[in-house]
Structure formats: C-alpha cells, structure tokens
Coordinates of C-alpha atoms in Angstrom, one line a residue:
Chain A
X22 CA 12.6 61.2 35.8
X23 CA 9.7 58.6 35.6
X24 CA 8.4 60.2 31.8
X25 CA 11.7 59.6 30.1
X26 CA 12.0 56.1 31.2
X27 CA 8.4 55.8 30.1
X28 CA 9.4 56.9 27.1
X29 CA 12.3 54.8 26.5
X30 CA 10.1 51.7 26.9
X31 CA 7.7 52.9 24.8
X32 CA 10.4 53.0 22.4
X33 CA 11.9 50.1 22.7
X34 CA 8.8 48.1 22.8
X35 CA 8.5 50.0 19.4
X36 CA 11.7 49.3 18.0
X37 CA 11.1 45.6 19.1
X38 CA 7.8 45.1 17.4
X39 CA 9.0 46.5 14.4
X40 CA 12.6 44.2 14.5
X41 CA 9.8 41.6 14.4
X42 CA 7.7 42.9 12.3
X43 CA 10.7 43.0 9.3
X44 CA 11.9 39.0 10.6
X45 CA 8.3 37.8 9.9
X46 CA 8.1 39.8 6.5
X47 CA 11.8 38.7 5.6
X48 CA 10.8 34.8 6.3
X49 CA 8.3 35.0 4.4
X50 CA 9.6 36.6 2.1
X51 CA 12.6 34.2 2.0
X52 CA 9.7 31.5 2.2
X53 CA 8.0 32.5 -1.0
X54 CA 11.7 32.8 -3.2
X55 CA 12.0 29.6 -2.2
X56 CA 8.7 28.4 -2.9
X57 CA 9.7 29.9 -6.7
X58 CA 12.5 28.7 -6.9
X59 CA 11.3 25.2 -6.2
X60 CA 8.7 25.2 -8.2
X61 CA 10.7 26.4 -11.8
X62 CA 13.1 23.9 -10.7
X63 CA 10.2 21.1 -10.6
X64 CA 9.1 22.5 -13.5
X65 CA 12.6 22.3 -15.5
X66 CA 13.2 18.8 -14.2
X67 CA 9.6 17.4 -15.0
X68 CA 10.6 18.6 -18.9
X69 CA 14.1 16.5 -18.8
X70 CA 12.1 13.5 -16.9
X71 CA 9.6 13.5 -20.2
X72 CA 12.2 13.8 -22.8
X73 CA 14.2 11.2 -21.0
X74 CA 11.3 8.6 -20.9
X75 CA 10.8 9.7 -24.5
X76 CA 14.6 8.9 -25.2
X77 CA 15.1 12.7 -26.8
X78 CA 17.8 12.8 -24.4
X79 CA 20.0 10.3 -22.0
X80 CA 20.1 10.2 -18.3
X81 CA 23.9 12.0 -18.5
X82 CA 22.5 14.9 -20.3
X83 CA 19.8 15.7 -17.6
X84 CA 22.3 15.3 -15.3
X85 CA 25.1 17.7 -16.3
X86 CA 22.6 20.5 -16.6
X87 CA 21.4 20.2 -12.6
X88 CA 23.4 22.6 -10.9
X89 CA 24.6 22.2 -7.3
X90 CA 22.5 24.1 -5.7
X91 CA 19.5 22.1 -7.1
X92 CA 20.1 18.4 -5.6
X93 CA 18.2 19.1 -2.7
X94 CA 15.3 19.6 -5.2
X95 CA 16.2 17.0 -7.2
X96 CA 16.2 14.5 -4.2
X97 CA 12.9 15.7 -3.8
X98 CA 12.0 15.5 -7.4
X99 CA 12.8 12.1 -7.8
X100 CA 11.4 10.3 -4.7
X101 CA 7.8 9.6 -5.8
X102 CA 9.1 7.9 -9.2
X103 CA 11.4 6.0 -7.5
X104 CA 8.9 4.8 -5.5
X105 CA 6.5 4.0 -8.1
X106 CA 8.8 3.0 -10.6
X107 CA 11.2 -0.1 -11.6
X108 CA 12.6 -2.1 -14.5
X109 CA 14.6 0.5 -17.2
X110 CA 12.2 3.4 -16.2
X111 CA 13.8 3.0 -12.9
X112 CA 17.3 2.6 -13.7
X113 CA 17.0 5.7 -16.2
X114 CA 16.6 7.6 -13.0
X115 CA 19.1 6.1 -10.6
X116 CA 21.7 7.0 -13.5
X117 CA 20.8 10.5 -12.9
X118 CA 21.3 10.2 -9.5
X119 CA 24.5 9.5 -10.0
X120 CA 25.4 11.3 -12.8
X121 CA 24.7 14.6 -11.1
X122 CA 26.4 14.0 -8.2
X123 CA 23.1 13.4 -5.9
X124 CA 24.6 10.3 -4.4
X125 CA 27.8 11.2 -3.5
X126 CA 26.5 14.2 -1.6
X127 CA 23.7 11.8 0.2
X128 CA 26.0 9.3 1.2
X129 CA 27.9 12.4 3.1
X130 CA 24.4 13.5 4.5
X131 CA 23.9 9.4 5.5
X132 CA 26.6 10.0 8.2
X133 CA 25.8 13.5 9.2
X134 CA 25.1 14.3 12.7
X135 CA 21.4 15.4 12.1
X136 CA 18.9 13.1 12.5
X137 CA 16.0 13.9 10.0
X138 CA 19.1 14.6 7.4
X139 CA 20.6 11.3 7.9
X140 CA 17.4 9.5 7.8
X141 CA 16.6 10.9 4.2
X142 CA 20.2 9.9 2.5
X143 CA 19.7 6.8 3.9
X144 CA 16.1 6.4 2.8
X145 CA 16.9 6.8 -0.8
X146 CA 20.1 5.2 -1.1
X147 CA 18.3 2.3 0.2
X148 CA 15.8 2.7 -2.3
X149 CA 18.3 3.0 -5.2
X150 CA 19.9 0.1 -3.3
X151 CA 23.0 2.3 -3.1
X152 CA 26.2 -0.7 -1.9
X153 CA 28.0 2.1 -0.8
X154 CA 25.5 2.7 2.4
X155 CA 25.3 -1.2 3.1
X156 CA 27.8 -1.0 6.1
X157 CA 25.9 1.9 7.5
X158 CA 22.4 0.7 7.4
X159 CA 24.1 -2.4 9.3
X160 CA 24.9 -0.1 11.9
X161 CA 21.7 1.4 11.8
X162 CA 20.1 -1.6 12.6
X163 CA 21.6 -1.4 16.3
X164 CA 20.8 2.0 17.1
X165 CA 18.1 3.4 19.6
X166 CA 17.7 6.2 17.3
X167 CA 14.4 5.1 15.4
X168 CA 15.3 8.1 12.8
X169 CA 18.0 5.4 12.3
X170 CA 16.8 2.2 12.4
X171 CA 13.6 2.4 10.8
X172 CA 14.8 3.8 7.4
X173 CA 18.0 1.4 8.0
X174 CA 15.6 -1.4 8.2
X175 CA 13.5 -1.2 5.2
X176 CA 16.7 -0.1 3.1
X177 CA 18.2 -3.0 4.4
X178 CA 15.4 -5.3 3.6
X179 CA 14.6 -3.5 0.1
X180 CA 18.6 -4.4 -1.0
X181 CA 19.3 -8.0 -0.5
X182 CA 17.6 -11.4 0.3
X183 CA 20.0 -12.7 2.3
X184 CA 19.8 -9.5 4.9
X185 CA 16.4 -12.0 6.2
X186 CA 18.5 -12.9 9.3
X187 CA 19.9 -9.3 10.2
X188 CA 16.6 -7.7 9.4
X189 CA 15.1 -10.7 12.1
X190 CA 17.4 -10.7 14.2
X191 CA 17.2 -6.8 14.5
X192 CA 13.3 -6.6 15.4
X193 CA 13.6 -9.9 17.9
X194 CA 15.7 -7.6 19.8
X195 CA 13.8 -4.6 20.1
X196 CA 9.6 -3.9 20.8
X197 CA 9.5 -0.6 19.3
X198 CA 7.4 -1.5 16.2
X199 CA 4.1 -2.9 14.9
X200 CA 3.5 -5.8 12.9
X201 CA 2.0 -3.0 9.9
X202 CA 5.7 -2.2 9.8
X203 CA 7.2 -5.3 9.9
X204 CA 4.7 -6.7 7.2
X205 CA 5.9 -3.5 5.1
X206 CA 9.5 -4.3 5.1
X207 CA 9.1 -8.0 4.4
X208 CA 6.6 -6.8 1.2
X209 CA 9.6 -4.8 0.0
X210 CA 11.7 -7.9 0.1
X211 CA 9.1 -9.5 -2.0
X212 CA 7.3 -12.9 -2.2
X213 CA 11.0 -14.7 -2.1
X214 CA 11.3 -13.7 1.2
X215 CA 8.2 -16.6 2.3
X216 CA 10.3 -20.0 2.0
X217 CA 12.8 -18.0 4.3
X218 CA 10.2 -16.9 7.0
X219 CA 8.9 -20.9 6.8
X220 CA 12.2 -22.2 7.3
X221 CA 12.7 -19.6 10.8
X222 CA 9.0 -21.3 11.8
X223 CA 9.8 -24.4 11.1
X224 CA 13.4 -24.3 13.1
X225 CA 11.4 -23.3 16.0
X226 CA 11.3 -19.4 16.0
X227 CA 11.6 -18.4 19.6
X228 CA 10.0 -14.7 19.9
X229 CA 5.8 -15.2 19.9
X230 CA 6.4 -11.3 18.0
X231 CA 8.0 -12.3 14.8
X232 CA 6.1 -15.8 14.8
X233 CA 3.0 -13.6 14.3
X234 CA 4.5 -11.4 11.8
X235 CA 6.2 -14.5 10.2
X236 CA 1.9 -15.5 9.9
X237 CA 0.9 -12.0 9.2
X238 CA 3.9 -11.9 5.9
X239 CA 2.9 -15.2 4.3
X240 CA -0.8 -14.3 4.5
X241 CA -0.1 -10.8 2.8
X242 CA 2.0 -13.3 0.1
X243 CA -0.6 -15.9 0.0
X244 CA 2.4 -17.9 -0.1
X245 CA -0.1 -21.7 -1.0
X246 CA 3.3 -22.9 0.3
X247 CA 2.3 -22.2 3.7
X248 CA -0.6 -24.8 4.3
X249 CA 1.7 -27.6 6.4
X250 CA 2.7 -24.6 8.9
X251 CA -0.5 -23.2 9.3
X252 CA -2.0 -26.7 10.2
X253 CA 0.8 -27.2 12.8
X254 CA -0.3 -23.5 14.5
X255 CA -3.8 -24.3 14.0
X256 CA -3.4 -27.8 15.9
X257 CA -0.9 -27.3 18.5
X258 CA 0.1 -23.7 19.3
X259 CA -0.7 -23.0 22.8
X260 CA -0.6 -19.4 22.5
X261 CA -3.8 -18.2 20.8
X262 CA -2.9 -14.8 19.2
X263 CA -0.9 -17.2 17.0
X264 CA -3.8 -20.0 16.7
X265 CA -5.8 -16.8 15.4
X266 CA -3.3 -15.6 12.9
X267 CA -2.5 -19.4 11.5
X268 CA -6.4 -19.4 11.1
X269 CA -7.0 -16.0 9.6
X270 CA -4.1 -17.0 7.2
X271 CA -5.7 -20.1 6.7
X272 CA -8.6 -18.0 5.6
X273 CA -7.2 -15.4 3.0
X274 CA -5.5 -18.3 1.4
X275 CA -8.8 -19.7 1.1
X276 CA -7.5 -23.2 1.6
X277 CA -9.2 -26.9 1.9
X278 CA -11.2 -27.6 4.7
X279 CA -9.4 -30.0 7.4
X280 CA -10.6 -31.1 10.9
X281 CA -8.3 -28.9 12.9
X282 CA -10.6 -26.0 11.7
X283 CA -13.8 -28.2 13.4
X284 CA -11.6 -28.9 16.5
X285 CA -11.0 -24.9 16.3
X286 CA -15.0 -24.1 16.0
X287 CA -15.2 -25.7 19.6
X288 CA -12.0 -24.0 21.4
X289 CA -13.4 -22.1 24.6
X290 CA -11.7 -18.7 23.1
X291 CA -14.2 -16.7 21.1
X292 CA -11.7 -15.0 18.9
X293 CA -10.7 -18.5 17.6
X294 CA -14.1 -20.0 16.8
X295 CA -15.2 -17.4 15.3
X296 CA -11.7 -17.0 12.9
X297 CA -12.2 -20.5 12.3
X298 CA -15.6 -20.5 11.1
X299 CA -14.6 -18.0 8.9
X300 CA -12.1 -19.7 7.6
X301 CA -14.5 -22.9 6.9
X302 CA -16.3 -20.1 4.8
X303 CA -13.9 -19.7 2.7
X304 CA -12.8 -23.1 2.5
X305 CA -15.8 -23.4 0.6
X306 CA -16.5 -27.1 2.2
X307 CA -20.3 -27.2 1.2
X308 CA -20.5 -30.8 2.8
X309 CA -19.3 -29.5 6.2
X310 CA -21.6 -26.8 6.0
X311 CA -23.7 -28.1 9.3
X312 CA -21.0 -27.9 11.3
X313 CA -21.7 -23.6 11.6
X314 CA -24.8 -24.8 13.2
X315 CA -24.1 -25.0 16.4
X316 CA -22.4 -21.9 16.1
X317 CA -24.8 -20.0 15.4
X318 CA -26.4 -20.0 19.0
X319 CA -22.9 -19.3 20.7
X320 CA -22.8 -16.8 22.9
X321 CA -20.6 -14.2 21.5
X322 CA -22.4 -12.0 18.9
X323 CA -19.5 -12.4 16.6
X324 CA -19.1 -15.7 16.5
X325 CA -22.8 -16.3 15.3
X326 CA -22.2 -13.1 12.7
X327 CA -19.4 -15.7 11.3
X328 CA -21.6 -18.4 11.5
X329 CA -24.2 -16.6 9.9
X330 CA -21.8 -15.7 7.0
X331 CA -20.5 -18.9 6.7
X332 CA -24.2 -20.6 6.8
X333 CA -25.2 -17.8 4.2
X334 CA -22.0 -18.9 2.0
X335 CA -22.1 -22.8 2.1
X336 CA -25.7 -23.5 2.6
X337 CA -29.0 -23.5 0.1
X338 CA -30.4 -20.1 1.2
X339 CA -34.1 -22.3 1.4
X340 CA -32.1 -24.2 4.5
X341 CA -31.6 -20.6 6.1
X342 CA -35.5 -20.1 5.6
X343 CA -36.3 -23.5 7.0
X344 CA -34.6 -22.4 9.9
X345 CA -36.4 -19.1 10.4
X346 CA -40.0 -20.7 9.8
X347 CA -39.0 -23.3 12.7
X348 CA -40.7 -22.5 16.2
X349 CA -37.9 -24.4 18.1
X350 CA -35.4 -23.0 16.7
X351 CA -33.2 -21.0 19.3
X352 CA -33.9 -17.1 19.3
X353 CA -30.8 -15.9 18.7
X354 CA -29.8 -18.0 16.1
X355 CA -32.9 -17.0 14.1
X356 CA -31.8 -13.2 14.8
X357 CA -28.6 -13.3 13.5
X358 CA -29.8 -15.4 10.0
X359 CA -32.7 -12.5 9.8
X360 CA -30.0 -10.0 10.1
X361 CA -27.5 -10.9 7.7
X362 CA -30.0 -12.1 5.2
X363 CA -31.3 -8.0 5.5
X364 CA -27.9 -7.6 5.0
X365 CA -26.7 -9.4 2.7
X366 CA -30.1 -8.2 0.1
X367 CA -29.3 -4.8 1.3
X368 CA -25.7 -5.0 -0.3
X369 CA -26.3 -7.0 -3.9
X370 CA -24.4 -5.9 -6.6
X371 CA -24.3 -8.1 -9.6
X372 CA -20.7 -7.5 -11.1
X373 CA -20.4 -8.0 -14.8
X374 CA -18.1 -10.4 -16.3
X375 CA -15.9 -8.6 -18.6
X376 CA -12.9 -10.6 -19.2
X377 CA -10.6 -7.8 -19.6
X378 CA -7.7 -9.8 -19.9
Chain B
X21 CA -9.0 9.4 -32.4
X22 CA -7.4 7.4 -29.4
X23 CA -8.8 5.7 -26.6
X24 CA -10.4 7.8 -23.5
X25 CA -8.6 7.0 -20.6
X26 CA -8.5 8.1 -17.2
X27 CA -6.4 7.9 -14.3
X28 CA -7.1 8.4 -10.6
X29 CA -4.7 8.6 -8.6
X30 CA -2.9 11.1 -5.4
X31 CA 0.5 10.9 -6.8
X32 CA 0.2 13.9 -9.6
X33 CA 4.0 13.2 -10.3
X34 CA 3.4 9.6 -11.1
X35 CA -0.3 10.1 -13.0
X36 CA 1.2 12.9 -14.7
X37 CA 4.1 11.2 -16.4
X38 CA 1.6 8.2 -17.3
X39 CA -0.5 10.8 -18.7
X40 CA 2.2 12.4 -21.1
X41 CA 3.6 8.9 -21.8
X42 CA 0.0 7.4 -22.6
X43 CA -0.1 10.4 -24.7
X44 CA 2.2 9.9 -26.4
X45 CA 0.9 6.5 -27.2
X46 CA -1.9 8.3 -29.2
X47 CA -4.3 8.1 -26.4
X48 CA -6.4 10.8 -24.8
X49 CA -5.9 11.2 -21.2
X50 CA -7.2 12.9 -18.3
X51 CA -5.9 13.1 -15.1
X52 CA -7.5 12.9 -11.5
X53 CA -6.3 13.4 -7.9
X54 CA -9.3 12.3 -6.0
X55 CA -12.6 10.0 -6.6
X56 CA -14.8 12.5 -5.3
X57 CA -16.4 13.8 -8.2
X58 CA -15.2 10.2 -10.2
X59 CA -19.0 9.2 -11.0
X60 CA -20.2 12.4 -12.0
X61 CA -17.3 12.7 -14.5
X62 CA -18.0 8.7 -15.5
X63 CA -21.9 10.0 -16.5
X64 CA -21.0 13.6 -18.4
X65 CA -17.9 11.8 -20.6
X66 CA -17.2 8.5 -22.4
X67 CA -14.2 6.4 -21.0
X68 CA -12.7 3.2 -22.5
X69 CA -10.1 2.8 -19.0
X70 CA -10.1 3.9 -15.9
X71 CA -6.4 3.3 -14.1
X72 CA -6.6 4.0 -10.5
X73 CA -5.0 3.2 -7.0
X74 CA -5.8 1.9 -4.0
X75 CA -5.1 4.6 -1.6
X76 CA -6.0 7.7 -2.2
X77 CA -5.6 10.3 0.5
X78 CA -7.2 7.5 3.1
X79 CA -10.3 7.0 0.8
X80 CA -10.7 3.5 0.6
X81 CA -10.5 2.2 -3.6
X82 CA -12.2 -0.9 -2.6
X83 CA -15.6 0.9 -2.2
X84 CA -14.8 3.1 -5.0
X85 CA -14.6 -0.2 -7.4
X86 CA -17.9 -0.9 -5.8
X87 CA -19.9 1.8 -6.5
X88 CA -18.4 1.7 -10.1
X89 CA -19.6 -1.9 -10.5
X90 CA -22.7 -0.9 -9.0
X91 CA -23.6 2.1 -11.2
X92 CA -24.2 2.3 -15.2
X93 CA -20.6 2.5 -16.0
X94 CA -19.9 -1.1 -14.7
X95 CA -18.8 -2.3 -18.0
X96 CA -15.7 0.2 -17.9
X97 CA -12.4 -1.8 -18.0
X98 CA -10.5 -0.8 -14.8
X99 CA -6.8 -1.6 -14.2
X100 CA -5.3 -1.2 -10.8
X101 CA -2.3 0.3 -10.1
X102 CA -1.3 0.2 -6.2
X103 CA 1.0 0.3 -3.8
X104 CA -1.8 -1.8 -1.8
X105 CA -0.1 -4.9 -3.3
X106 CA -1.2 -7.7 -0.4
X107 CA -2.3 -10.8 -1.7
X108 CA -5.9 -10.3 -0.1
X109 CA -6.1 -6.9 -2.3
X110 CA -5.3 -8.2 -5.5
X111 CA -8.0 -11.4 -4.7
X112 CA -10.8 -8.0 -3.8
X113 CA -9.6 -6.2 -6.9
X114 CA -10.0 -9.6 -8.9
X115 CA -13.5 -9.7 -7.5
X116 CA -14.5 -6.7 -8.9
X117 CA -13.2 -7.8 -12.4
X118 CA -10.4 -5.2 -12.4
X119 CA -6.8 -6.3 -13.3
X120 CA -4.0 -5.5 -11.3
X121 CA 0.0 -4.5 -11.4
X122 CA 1.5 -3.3 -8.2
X123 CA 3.6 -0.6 -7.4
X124 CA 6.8 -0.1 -8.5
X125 CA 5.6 -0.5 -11.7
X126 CA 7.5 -1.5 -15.1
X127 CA 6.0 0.9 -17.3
X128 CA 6.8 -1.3 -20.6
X129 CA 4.8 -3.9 -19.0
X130 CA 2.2 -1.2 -17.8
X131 CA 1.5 -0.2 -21.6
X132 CA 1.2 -3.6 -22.7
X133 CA -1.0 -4.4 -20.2
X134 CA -3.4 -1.1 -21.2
X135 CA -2.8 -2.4 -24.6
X136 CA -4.4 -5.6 -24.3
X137 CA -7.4 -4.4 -21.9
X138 CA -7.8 -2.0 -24.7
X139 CA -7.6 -5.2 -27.1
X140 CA -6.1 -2.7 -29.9
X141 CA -2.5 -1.8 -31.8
X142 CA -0.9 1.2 -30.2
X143 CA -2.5 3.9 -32.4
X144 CA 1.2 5.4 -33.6
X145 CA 2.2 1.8 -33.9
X146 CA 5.1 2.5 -31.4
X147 CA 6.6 -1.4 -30.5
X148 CA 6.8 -1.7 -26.7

C-alpha cells in the first residue's frame, strides 16, 4: 500500500516540475517574441521619426501606418523626444500622437482603474499638454494616491501658468514631497512662474514648506527680481531654515553686498554665518573683505572653511601670507588659511578663453 | 569634408536623431553614451565640437568639463545640452567657457547655435 502512494508522489512531484519547467520556458519564450517584436517596431518607427524630421514624409503618413497593436510601443517610442524636444520638432510629434489614435486610447487608460496605467496616460498627456485630461489632473491633485498626484502635479504645472494657485495650494496641503520635487515642477512651469511665487511671499505665504521652496525656485531661476525679498528673509525671518535659504539664494545670485549679510556673519546659528559669509564671497565686496576676519577663528570648522574661501576670494593672497607669518595670530585661523591655500594650488586649472559665441 | 563632432550623452534616442540630423547637415558625427573612455577618444581623434549633457547615468558633467579644460583638448568648443537647466548650472557651465541650451530643446535653434560655434555655412547650404 505505502509503494504505490510513494510512487504517486514521485509522480506528481514529476509532473509538477515539469508543468513548471514548460511555464518558465513559455515566459520566456513569450519574453523574448516580445523583446522582437519591440525592437523591429523601434526600429520601423526610428526610420519614420528620421524621414519626418527630414520632411520626406508628414506626421499623418507615419501615423496611418502604426497599427493598433503598436501604441503601446509607440507611447514608449516617443517619450524621450518629447521630453527632450520642443518648438515644431515637438509639435511634429504630438501630431502623431494624435493622428494614430495614441491619445484617444491614453486618455481611456488616464481613468483606468490601475494605478501604474493611469499614471503613464496621465504623464504624457500632461506632457503633450493634452486639454482633454485638464479636469482629471484637477482631481488628481486631491488624491492620496501618489501614483496620482504626483504625475497630476507636474502635468498640471507643465500646462498652464495660471494652475500656480492649484499646484500651491495642492502641496500646502499635503507633506508627502521634497523640495527636489517641488523645485522640478516649478522648473517645468518655467522662469514666468517667479513674479508669481514673489507675489505669494510677499502676501504673506503662511506654510514655512512652500516659503522655502518659494526660496529654493527663484534661486534655481536666478530670478535678479528677487533681491527686495531676499533682504526681507535675510533681516527679519525668525525661522532660520528660511534665513539660510534667503542667504544661499542671495549667494547663487551673486548679488551686492548689504549690511544684513554683516549682521548675519554674527547670528549665534552656525549654518547662517557661515551661508552668509559665503554669500559676501560672492558678492564680490573687496572693501568689506575684513569683515571674514573674525570669522575665521569661529568655532565651527565650517564657518572658518567659508571664511577662508571668502578671505581667499576678496583678499590680496600676500594678506593671507601676512597672516600665516604672524606669531599672534590665532591657531586655528592660521590652519584653515594653510589648508585651503594647499587646496586651492592643488586644484588650479587655468581655463582658456575661447569666445565660442 | 565636414566638421568632427561629437556627442555625449545617455539618451541614445535623442543623441541618435541629432546624430542623423547633424548628418545630414554635412557634418561627421559620432555618438557616445558615457564619458568614460571620453579623453582617451579626445587624444586618438580630432574634434571641432563636443555636445554633451549634464547627467549622465549619475556621473557628474561638471567634473567632466573640468578635466577637459584641464587636459590638452581645452581649446575644444563644447555646447551643453541638459536637462540640468538651474540657473547655478548654466553660471558653472559658463565658467568653463561652454555654451548652453537646455532641455527641451528647439532643434532649429540647436543647429544655429552649432553653426555659429562652428563659425561656418552649413556645408550643404541647407537655410535653417
């Protein structure tokens, strides 16, 4: 009795690794049709894309000669150009979007019940900024699902100026996302967006989150437009993450010297005197080049690495070696200036004037 | 015989339809998807423009446009083409005496920009 039920599960465990056996050798095989068929679709498609952009043929005719089957692939296809892409380059595409029927089927996918689906028809209508998927990206922007919202958001942002107080109003509401984000979607709104952002400042923006990312967006711009704002953050914010963005702001925009930066240099946080000695580097203020002095025995290591730097940039380098050859000159101090002028000769590189343009 | 250009850059769909474009154009073109061997291939053949982004597969371009300026080929006109389009990039990429257009890119404007740095006609005389 015990052998043939022995046998049987020797069997079946048989018949079971070989019912596997085939799945894994029909994926794959499945896997690697695919994989073919993919690639002499690219292959096809890259051939129209360079006869389009060589006018031999117009958007329609590409179109009509993608069949059904293929606007998955051509969805694909078209992504990285549309990305990279714009004026009539761009346009020539978006036609064939729509000329094949790619967008009609993507705006059924936008309001499909899976997730990862949905998020991809709305991520490219929004890039072809698509008016038909405007209502639905609205609604994206209230929804938990982040599959949602996020492509929502920077569709949203990528169609219209005048979304600004949807797009703000939608990430003052929620904390799920990081100022790289936020300073993405404002860049696809483009520099425009910046007399916007200073208006939301300037009516008294009440979430400390998009104040910095307000900071953060007109620094990316180096929006000069910026300078009265960042003076009023510099001299009267009390919270100090957003003293330390106006001043790092302050910095890449490499603007004037003005004394709230030497009021800043002697503020009891070590993040902000040593963002605003940096930013008296690059102000390029030669006359108030002394006032890194003092800086340069702080206690914080950073603070006299900015102070170094800024010392380095605004003073004559025989003032840096005056320093070093003086016996009562504080330790520290003397360190730092002998490490960043090791530095600094370490790293020469003359760069050639070409005048390219 | 047209300009030597190169381009460096991870998107092979965009390099490549620059590459058949430029081409087109009546220059030579070649095509790369990483910096890694960029210096070696600077020293064995003659380039008149390098066109390159910023990002590249998380290398950082800045330092690649550093080592270029620092090596023999510093003369070597380099236009950058990036999605890296931040106001503090384009000041760096200034720095380094590169010119820059950011991503999305007008390709009319592209070519007359490659034009200029090239400070010659387009060698089929095609009017962009």
């Amino acid at each position: 009795m015990i052998i043939p039920i022995l046998t049987l599960i020797v069997l079946c465990v048989f018949v079971l690794t070989g019912l596997i056996f085939l799945s894994i050798l029909r994926l794959r095989f499945k896997f690697k049709k695919d994989n073919y068929h993919r690639k002499q679709a690219f292959a096809k498609m890259e051939t129209f894309l360079l006869s389009l952009f060589a006018e031999e043929i117009l958007p329609y005719q590409w179109a009509v000669r993608i069949p059904a089957h293929e606007l998955g692939y051509l969805q694909e296809f078209l992504l990285p150009y549309l990305e990279s892409l714009k004026g009539e380059s761009f346009e020539k595409l978006v036609a064939v979007a729509h000329y094949s029927g790619l967008v009609k089927r993507l705006l059924q996918e936008a309001n499909s019940a899976k997730d990862w689906e949905q998020a991809q028809a709305i991520y490219f209508l929004g890039l072809i900024r698509e008016p038909q998927v405007l209502p639905l990206l609205q609604t994206g922007l209230d929804s938990d699902n982040m599959f949602w919202f996020y492509p929502s958001v920077i569709a949203l942002a990528r169609n219209d100026l005048q979304n600004l107080p949807r797009v703000l109003e939608a990430l003052r509401n929620r904390s799920d996302w990081t100022e790289h984000l936020g300073v993405s979607i404002f860049a696809e709104m483009g520099e425009e967006v910046c007399p916007a952002l200073l208006t939301a400042l300037s009516k008294g923006e009440t979430s400390p989150k998009i104040e910095r990312l307000a900071l953060a967006v007109l620094a990316h711009f180096g929006y000069q437009g910026a300078e009265a704002i960042l003076k009023e953050y510099i001299l009267y914010s009390k919270d100090h993450e957003l003293q330390i963005r106006a001043l790092r702001a302050w910095n890449q925009l490499k603007l004037t010297f003005f004394e709230g930066i030497a009021s800043a240099m002697k503020n009891p946080d070590w993040e902000i005197r040593a963002a605003a000695v940096t930013a008296l580097s690059s102000s390029g203020a030669v006359d108030q080049a002394l006032l890194a002095r003092p800086l340069l025995r702080d206690s914080n290591w950073w603070v006299r690495l900015r102070a170094a730097q800024t010392m380095l940039n605004l003073s004559p380098r025989e003032e840096l070696h005056i320093m070093l050859d003086n016996p009562l000159e504080d330790r520290y101090a003397k360190d730092m200036l002998r490490y960043i002028l090791t530095r600094e000769g370490g790293a020469t590189c003359v760069i050639p004037t070409i005048h390219v343009l | 015989m047209g300009h030597n250009i190169l381009i460096v850059d991870d998107n092979i769909y965009f390099s490549r339809l620059l590459a058949s474009q430029l081409t087109r154009l009546g220059y030579v073109v070649r095509v790369m998807a990483n910096h890694e061997e960029l210096l070696n291939l600077l020293s064995s053949d003659h380039y008149d423009l390098l066109i390159m982004e910023l990002l590249l597969n998380g290398q950082d371009g800045l330092s690649l446009l550093r080592s270029i300026r620092c090596s023999p080929y510093s003369y070597l006109p380099i236009l950058v083409v990036s999605h890296r389009s931040g106001y503090v990039d384009q000041l760096r990429v200034a720095e380094f005496d590169a010119h820059f257009l950011s991503k999305p890119v007008d390709l009319t404007q592209l070519f007359k920009t490659v034009l200029i740095m090239l400070k010659k006609e387009s060698p089929v005389g095609i009017s962009l």
